[in-house]
Amino acid sequence: MLIHTASRRVVDHVRAETARRHREAVVVSLVPPEEQIVLAADEAEEPERDDTLDLLFRCCHRALSPSSAIALTLRAVGGLTTAEIAKAFLVPEATMAQRISRAKQSIKSSGSPLELPAPEERAGRLGAVMHILYLIFSEGYTASAGPELHRSDLSSEAIRLTRMLRRLAPEDGEVAGLLALMLLTDARRAARTGPAGELIPLDEQDRTRWDREAIAEGVNLLAATLPRGEVGPYQLQAAIAAVHDEARSADATDWAEILALYALLSGFSDNPMVALSHAIAVAMVHGPAAGLERLDELAADPRLAGHHRLHGVRAHLLIRAGDRAGAIEHFQRAAELTTSLAERDYLVMKAARLRDGST
């Protein structure tokens, strides 16, 4: 086990270094030749300085819309593929490829240098940078494709950069909320997979394997931030994660509090994944029929049409409603739609167990 853990750390380190070199090369390709000389001189003066966070702020260029800036930065700096970014934005891969290509061209034709923003402009780019770090973490915590559930190189890098961002903006409650969210979520990572890498859902996890130090740090961040006043979506998501993490068991989870928090979170943006989680909370408080009614409403959203999570959630609620045949159908459909092998195997297993008469 120690050898396996050590080897994984080496692999993660190599991945991180390779990704760092790649993103630096991509960003340089967006900079005019005369400015590349200035950048090289700056790096020579500060050879040990980690400039990844600077690259995030540079790429959130004023010539781009926020969504285009986020997409380009995820590709150039975040290390995500176009397919992974498309899944995060719930759009076809071809659409995202065109968006990223247009963003690159907009920067090159803008005549505006890819430079660090002034302090007043940096504040305007902070929201986009936080969104980028959130999406990098999310892809690392639950990989959208491939054989492994996690990509710890991405999630660990996102946490590291968010710690740096908090040092840059120590009074910003949403930056603290984002870091708390990452810590409270990543604290469960060791318990999310079994010996063969199989997915273990939240309600079946061995909670003694959760990282209590990370949970304590996340809770303390929230406790220091929430009383300050205005609360944003990252703080609310962190609060939801904290309710889960502080419950002694799945049955002891305060779903009424989670439902109230999702109701507040839903007011910040039209996010279909938040709406999906909100439907789960509705089902846990008011029963599966109420949750399924919410899912029927969400099924009309083109961003969720054909998404495996919609079918997976419906299958779980159908089990609670006593409809085993319906649950099998939707587990199978979700398995067909996901590109994550770990998620696919879990969904196939759930359908098989229902056919065999177990859950």
Short mmCIF file of C-alpha atoms in Angstrom, two decimals:
data_model
loop_
_atom_site.label_atom_id
_atom_site.label_comp_id
_atom_site.label_asym_id
_atom_site.label_seq_id
_atom_site.Cartn_x
_atom_site.Cartn_y
_atom_site.Cartn_z
CA MET A 1 0.00 0.00 0.00
CA LEU A 2 2.83 2.44 0.86
CA ILE A 3 4.56 1.68 -2.45
CA HIS A 4 1.28 2.19 -4.32
CA THR A 5 0.66 5.51 -2.57
CA ALA A 6 4.20 6.71 -3.25
CA SER A 7 4.02 5.75 -6.91
CA ARG A 8 0.73 7.61 -7.31
CA ARG A 9 2.31 10.73 -5.81
CA VAL A 10 5.17 10.49 -8.32
CA VAL A 11 2.67 10.14 -11.18
CA ASP A 12 0.68 13.13 -9.91
CA HIS A 13 3.88 15.21 -9.66
CA VAL A 14 4.94 14.34 -13.22
CA ARG A 15 1.46 15.13 -14.50
CA ALA A 16 1.47 18.48 -12.72
CA GLU A 17 4.90 19.46 -14.08
CA THR A 18 3.99 18.40 -17.62
CA ALA A 19 0.73 20.36 -17.43
CA ARG A 20 2.58 23.42 -16.11
CA ARG A 21 5.04 23.41 -19.02
CA HIS A 22 2.21 22.92 -21.51
CA ARG A 23 0.08 25.76 -20.21
CA GLU A 24 3.04 28.16 -20.18
CA ALA A 25 3.73 27.29 -23.82
CA VAL A 26 0.09 27.84 -24.79
CA VAL A 27 -0.10 31.20 -23.04
CA VAL A 28 3.14 32.34 -24.69
CA SER A 29 1.61 31.48 -28.08
CA LEU A 30 -1.07 34.12 -27.40
CA VAL A 31 1.50 36.84 -26.68
CA PRO A 32 3.04 38.94 -29.48
CA PRO A 33 6.79 38.24 -30.01
CA GLU A 34 7.92 41.59 -28.63
CA GLU A 35 6.02 40.95 -25.38
CA GLN A 36 7.45 37.42 -25.09
CA ILE A 37 10.88 39.01 -24.58
CA VAL A 38 9.53 41.05 -21.66
CA LEU A 39 7.90 37.99 -20.12
CA ALA A 40 11.11 36.00 -20.43
CA ALA A 41 13.04 38.79 -18.69
CA ASP A 42 10.54 38.85 -15.85
CA GLU A 43 10.84 35.08 -15.37
CA ALA A 44 14.63 35.33 -15.34
CA GLU A 45 14.46 37.85 -12.50
CA GLU A 46 12.09 35.62 -10.49
CA PRO A 47 13.00 32.02 -11.45
CA GLU A 48 11.39 30.44 -8.38
CA ARG A 49 8.12 32.35 -8.61
CA ASP A 50 4.98 30.32 -9.36
CA ASP A 51 3.15 32.40 -11.92
CA THR A 52 0.17 30.09 -12.52
CA LEU A 53 -2.25 32.41 -10.76
CA ASP A 54 -0.89 35.32 -12.80
CA LEU A 55 -1.58 33.33 -15.97
CA LEU A 56 -5.20 32.88 -14.90
CA PHE A 57 -5.66 36.62 -14.49
CA ARG A 58 -3.84 37.33 -17.78
CA CYS A 59 -6.06 34.95 -19.76
CA CYS A 60 -9.28 36.42 -18.32
CA HIS A 61 -8.78 39.11 -20.95
CA ARG A 62 -10.98 42.20 -21.17
CA ALA A 63 -11.53 41.55 -24.89
CA LEU A 64 -13.46 38.38 -24.04
CA SER A 65 -16.84 37.68 -22.53
CA PRO A 66 -16.62 35.95 -19.13
CA SER A 67 -17.72 32.58 -20.54
CA SER A 68 -15.18 32.74 -23.38
CA ALA A 69 -12.41 33.83 -21.03
CA ILE A 70 -13.18 30.96 -18.66
CA ALA A 71 -13.27 28.42 -21.49
CA LEU A 72 -9.98 29.63 -23.00
CA THR A 73 -8.24 29.73 -19.64
CA LEU A 74 -9.39 26.23 -18.73
CA ARG A 75 -7.84 25.01 -21.98
CA ALA A 76 -4.66 27.10 -21.93
CA VAL A 77 -3.86 27.12 -18.24
CA GLY A 78 -6.17 24.70 -16.45
CA GLY A 79 -5.05 21.61 -18.31
CA LEU A 80 -8.55 20.52 -19.30
CA THR A 81 -9.36 19.10 -22.73
CA THR A 82 -11.94 20.70 -24.99
CA ALA A 83 -14.26 17.74 -24.33
CA GLU A 84 -13.96 18.19 -20.56
CA ILE A 85 -14.68 21.92 -20.82
CA ALA A 86 -17.68 21.24 -23.05
CA LYS A 87 -19.10 18.88 -20.43
CA ALA A 88 -18.61 21.49 -17.73
CA PHE A 89 -20.53 24.04 -19.81
CA LEU A 90 -23.13 21.47 -20.95
CA VAL A 91 -22.54 22.19 -24.65
CA PRO A 92 -21.37 20.02 -27.58
CA GLU A 93 -17.61 19.62 -27.96
CA ALA A 94 -17.65 21.21 -31.43
CA THR A 95 -19.37 24.30 -30.03
CA MET A 96 -16.74 24.63 -27.32
CA ALA A 97 -13.89 24.16 -29.79
CA GLN A 98 -15.25 27.06 -31.87
CA ARG A 99 -15.66 29.21 -28.76
CA ILE A 100 -12.06 28.63 -27.68
CA SER A 101 -10.75 29.27 -31.19
CA ARG A 102 -12.66 32.55 -31.44
CA ALA A 103 -11.39 33.59 -28.01
CA LYS A 104 -7.77 33.06 -29.08
CA GLN A 105 -8.35 35.07 -32.23
CA SER A 106 -10.09 37.86 -30.29
CA ILE A 107 -7.05 38.28 -28.04
CA LYS A 108 -4.62 38.29 -30.95
CA SER A 109 -6.65 40.82 -32.95
CA SER A 110 -7.55 43.06 -30.00
CA GLY A 111 -4.18 44.80 -29.92
CA SER A 112 -4.45 44.65 -26.14
CA PRO A 113 -1.51 42.93 -24.47
CA LEU A 114 -1.89 39.78 -22.40
CA GLU A 115 -0.68 41.49 -19.26
CA LEU A 116 -1.41 41.41 -15.56
CA PRO A 117 -4.43 43.61 -14.87
CA ALA A 118 -4.16 46.65 -12.63
CA PRO A 119 -5.52 46.15 -9.10
CA GLU A 120 -8.88 47.70 -9.96
CA GLU A 121 -9.24 45.50 -13.06
CA ARG A 122 -8.01 42.43 -11.18
CA ALA A 123 -11.05 42.70 -8.90
CA GLY A 124 -13.26 42.55 -11.99
CA ARG A 125 -11.59 39.34 -13.13
CA LEU A 126 -11.72 37.66 -9.72
CA GLY A 127 -15.09 36.03 -10.32
CA ALA A 128 -13.91 34.42 -13.57
CA VAL A 129 -10.72 33.16 -11.90
CA MET A 130 -12.75 31.60 -9.08
CA HIS A 131 -15.04 29.90 -11.60
CA ILE A 132 -12.00 28.50 -13.42
CA LEU A 133 -10.55 27.08 -10.20
CA TYR A 134 -13.95 25.63 -9.28
CA LEU A 135 -14.24 23.84 -12.63
CA ILE A 136 -10.66 22.53 -12.46
CA PHE A 137 -11.37 21.15 -9.00
CA SER A 138 -14.66 19.62 -10.13
CA GLU A 139 -13.02 17.82 -13.05
CA GLY A 140 -10.33 16.53 -10.70
CA TYR A 141 -12.78 15.36 -8.06
CA THR A 142 -15.05 13.56 -10.54
CA ALA A 143 -13.33 13.03 -13.88
CA SER A 144 -15.79 13.37 -16.76
CA ALA A 145 -14.11 10.58 -18.74
CA GLY A 146 -11.58 7.79 -18.37
CA PRO A 147 -11.05 4.80 -16.08
CA GLU A 148 -10.48 6.63 -12.78
CA LEU A 149 -13.04 8.50 -10.72
CA HIS A 150 -10.50 11.09 -9.53
CA ARG A 151 -7.76 13.17 -11.10
CA SER A 152 -6.02 14.26 -7.93
CA ASP A 153 -3.42 16.23 -9.88
CA LEU A 154 -6.19 18.64 -10.94
CA SER A 155 -8.06 18.83 -7.62
CA SER A 156 -4.86 19.29 -5.62
CA GLU A 157 -3.65 22.02 -7.97
CA ALA A 158 -7.00 23.79 -7.72
CA ILE A 159 -6.79 23.76 -3.92
CA ARG A 160 -3.19 25.02 -4.02
CA LEU A 161 -4.07 27.89 -6.34
CA THR A 162 -7.15 28.81 -4.32
CA ARG A 163 -4.98 29.04 -1.21
CA MET A 164 -2.77 31.46 -3.16
CA LEU A 165 -5.83 33.39 -4.28
CA ARG A 166 -7.01 33.72 -0.69
CA ARG A 167 -3.66 35.21 0.29
CA LEU A 168 -4.16 37.70 -2.54
CA ALA A 169 -7.74 38.53 -1.46
CA PRO A 170 -7.93 37.67 2.26
CA GLU A 171 -11.08 39.70 2.92
CA ASP A 172 -13.14 38.25 0.08
CA GLY A 173 -15.80 35.96 1.54
CA GLU A 174 -16.40 34.08 -1.70
CA VAL A 175 -12.71 33.21 -2.11
CA ALA A 176 -12.78 31.80 1.44
CA GLY A 177 -16.03 30.01 0.58
CA LEU A 178 -14.49 28.46 -2.52
CA LEU A 179 -11.50 27.17 -0.55
CA ALA A 180 -13.83 25.83 2.16
CA LEU A 181 -15.96 24.09 -0.49
CA MET A 182 -12.91 22.40 -2.00
CA LEU A 183 -11.57 21.27 1.38
CA LEU A 184 -14.93 19.98 2.62
CA THR A 185 -15.53 18.10 -0.63
CA ASP A 186 -12.01 16.73 -1.11
CA ALA A 187 -12.05 15.50 2.50
CA ARG A 188 -14.22 12.57 1.33
CA ARG A 189 -11.97 11.53 -1.54
CA ALA A 190 -10.35 8.50 0.13
CA ALA A 191 -13.76 7.00 0.93
CA ARG A 192 -15.27 7.51 -2.54
CA THR A 193 -13.62 4.48 -4.10
CA GLY A 194 -13.18 0.86 -3.05
CA PRO A 195 -10.14 -1.44 -3.38
CA ALA A 196 -10.64 -1.87 -7.14
CA GLY A 197 -11.35 1.82 -7.75
CA GLU A 198 -15.10 1.29 -7.78
CA LEU A 199 -17.36 4.23 -6.96
CA ILE A 200 -18.86 4.31 -3.45
CA PRO A 201 -21.78 6.76 -3.13
CA LEU A 202 -21.94 9.25 -0.29
CA ASP A 203 -24.53 7.40 1.77
CA GLU A 204 -22.44 4.19 1.74
CA GLN A 205 -19.02 5.69 2.50
CA ASP A 206 -16.93 4.78 5.56
CA ARG A 207 -16.89 8.17 7.26
CA THR A 208 -13.91 7.23 9.42
CA ARG A 209 -11.86 7.57 6.22
CA TRP A 210 -12.85 11.20 5.72
CA ASP A 211 -10.08 13.75 6.32
CA ARG A 212 -11.12 15.38 9.58
CA GLU A 213 -8.36 17.99 9.44
CA ALA A 214 -9.57 19.22 6.06
CA ILE A 215 -13.16 19.25 7.34
CA ALA A 216 -12.15 21.27 10.41
CA GLU A 217 -10.27 23.78 8.24
CA GLY A 218 -13.23 24.16 5.90
CA VAL A 219 -15.71 24.59 8.73
CA ASN A 220 -13.46 27.16 10.42
CA LEU A 221 -13.20 29.13 7.18
CA LEU A 222 -16.98 29.23 6.94
CA ALA A 223 -17.40 30.14 10.59
CA ALA A 224 -15.08 33.10 10.12
CA THR A 225 -16.65 34.21 6.83
CA LEU A 226 -20.42 33.79 7.08
CA PRO A 227 -20.95 36.33 9.90
CA ARG A 228 -19.36 39.09 7.80
CA GLY A 229 -22.54 39.77 5.88
CA GLU A 230 -23.21 39.14 2.18
CA VAL A 231 -23.20 35.43 1.32
CA GLY A 232 -22.45 34.11 -2.16
CA PRO A 233 -22.89 30.81 -4.01
CA TYR A 234 -19.51 29.31 -3.07
CA GLN A 235 -20.19 29.92 0.62
CA LEU A 236 -23.62 28.30 0.27
CA GLN A 237 -22.19 25.27 -1.51
CA ALA A 238 -19.55 25.00 1.21
CA ALA A 239 -22.27 25.16 3.86
CA ILE A 240 -24.09 22.28 2.14
CA ALA A 241 -20.86 20.27 2.07
CA ALA A 242 -20.33 21.04 5.76
CA VAL A 243 -23.79 19.69 6.67
CA HIS A 244 -22.92 16.42 4.93
CA ASP A 245 -19.45 16.23 6.49
CA GLU A 246 -20.59 16.92 10.03
CA ALA A 247 -23.36 14.30 9.99
CA ARG A 248 -22.37 11.18 11.96
CA SER A 249 -24.12 8.97 9.43
CA ALA A 250 -26.14 9.25 6.23
CA ASP A 251 -29.36 8.85 8.20
CA ALA A 252 -28.33 11.70 10.53
CA THR A 253 -27.94 14.19 7.66
CA ASP A 254 -30.01 17.34 8.17
CA TRP A 255 -31.75 17.34 4.80
CA ALA A 256 -34.13 20.10 5.82
CA GLU A 257 -31.17 22.45 6.28
CA ILE A 258 -29.66 21.30 2.98
CA LEU A 259 -32.97 21.96 1.21
CA ALA A 260 -33.10 25.48 2.65
CA LEU A 261 -29.52 26.13 1.50
CA TYR A 262 -30.29 24.87 -2.02
CA ALA A 263 -33.31 27.15 -2.16
CA LEU A 264 -31.00 30.10 -1.47
CA LEU A 265 -28.36 28.82 -3.90
CA SER A 266 -30.92 28.47 -6.69
CA GLY A 267 -31.58 32.19 -6.48
CA PHE A 268 -28.06 33.09 -7.57
CA SER A 269 -28.02 31.54 -11.03
CA ASP A 270 -29.86 29.32 -13.46
CA ASN A 271 -27.58 26.33 -12.95
CA PRO A 272 -29.12 22.99 -14.02
CA MET A 273 -26.77 20.95 -11.81
CA VAL A 274 -27.79 22.99 -8.77
CA ALA A 275 -31.43 22.41 -9.78
CA LEU A 276 -30.74 18.67 -9.99
CA SER A 277 -29.22 18.61 -6.51
CA HIS A 278 -32.12 20.72 -5.27
CA ALA A 279 -34.51 18.04 -6.57
CA ILE A 280 -32.65 15.40 -4.56
CA ALA A 281 -33.00 17.49 -1.41
CA VAL A 282 -36.72 17.95 -2.13
CA ALA A 283 -37.09 14.17 -2.39
CA MET A 284 -35.20 13.58 0.86
CA VAL A 285 -37.45 16.01 2.76
CA HIS A 286 -40.83 15.68 1.02
CA GLY A 287 -40.62 12.21 -0.49
CA PRO A 288 -39.60 10.70 -3.86
CA ALA A 289 -42.79 11.74 -5.65
CA ALA A 290 -42.01 15.41 -5.01
CA GLY A 291 -38.44 14.93 -6.23
CA LEU A 292 -39.59 13.10 -9.38
CA GLU A 293 -41.98 15.94 -10.12
CA ARG A 294 -39.04 18.35 -10.01
CA LEU A 295 -37.09 16.07 -12.37
CA ASP A 296 -39.97 16.10 -14.86
CA GLU A 297 -39.64 19.89 -14.97
CA LEU A 298 -35.85 19.71 -15.41
CA ALA A 299 -36.14 17.18 -18.25
CA ALA A 300 -37.38 20.02 -20.48
CA ASP A 301 -34.07 21.88 -20.02
CA PRO A 302 -31.98 21.23 -23.18
CA ARG A 303 -28.78 21.51 -21.11
CA LEU A 304 -29.80 18.40 -19.17
CA ALA A 305 -31.49 16.50 -21.98
CA GLY A 306 -29.47 13.35 -22.49
CA HIS A 307 -27.25 14.01 -19.46
CA HIS A 308 -26.44 10.87 -17.51
CA ARG A 309 -26.88 12.53 -14.11
CA LEU A 310 -30.53 13.30 -14.79
CA HIS A 311 -31.19 9.61 -15.48
CA GLY A 312 -29.05 8.50 -12.54
CA VAL A 313 -30.91 10.71 -10.08
CA ARG A 314 -34.26 9.59 -11.49
CA ALA A 315 -33.25 5.94 -11.06
CA HIS A 316 -32.33 6.49 -7.40
CA LEU A 317 -35.64 8.26 -6.71
CA LEU A 318 -37.58 5.52 -8.51
CA ILE A 319 -36.02 2.97 -6.15
CA ARG A 320 -37.28 5.01 -3.21
CA ALA A 321 -40.69 5.16 -4.89
CA GLY A 322 -40.76 1.36 -5.30
CA ASP A 323 -40.48 1.34 -9.11
CA ARG A 324 -37.68 -1.18 -9.65
CA ALA A 325 -38.34 -1.64 -13.39
CA GLY A 326 -38.20 2.10 -13.97
CA ALA A 327 -35.02 2.38 -11.93
CA ILE A 328 -33.34 -0.36 -13.97
CA GLU A 329 -34.28 1.41 -17.20
CA HIS A 330 -32.82 4.73 -16.09
CA PHE A 331 -29.66 3.20 -14.57
CA GLN A 332 -29.05 1.53 -17.92
CA ARG A 333 -29.69 4.77 -19.80
CA ALA A 334 -27.33 6.70 -17.50
CA ALA A 335 -24.64 4.04 -18.00
CA GLU A 336 -24.94 4.42 -21.77
CA LEU A 337 -24.54 8.20 -21.58
CA THR A 338 -21.63 8.63 -19.17
CA THR A 339 -18.04 8.71 -20.42
CA SER A 340 -16.62 7.96 -16.96
CA LEU A 341 -15.81 4.25 -16.68
CA ALA A 342 -16.05 4.35 -12.87
CA GLU A 343 -19.52 5.88 -13.03
CA ARG A 344 -20.58 3.52 -15.83
CA ASP A 345 -19.52 0.45 -13.85
CA TYR A 346 -21.41 1.69 -10.79
CA LEU A 347 -24.59 2.33 -12.80
CA VAL A 348 -24.41 -1.06 -14.52
CA MET A 349 -23.89 -2.73 -11.14
CA LYS A 350 -26.93 -0.96 -9.66
CA ALA A 351 -29.13 -2.14 -12.56
CA ALA A 352 -27.81 -5.70 -12.22
CA ARG A 353 -28.49 -5.81 -8.48
CA LEU A 354 -32.03 -4.60 -9.00
CA ARG A 355 -32.60 -7.37 -11.54
CA ASP A 356 -31.30 -9.89 -9.01
CA GLY A 357 -33.73 -8.64 -6.40
CA SER A 358 -31.30 -6.58 -4.27
CA THR A 359 -30.47 -2.89 -4.13
#
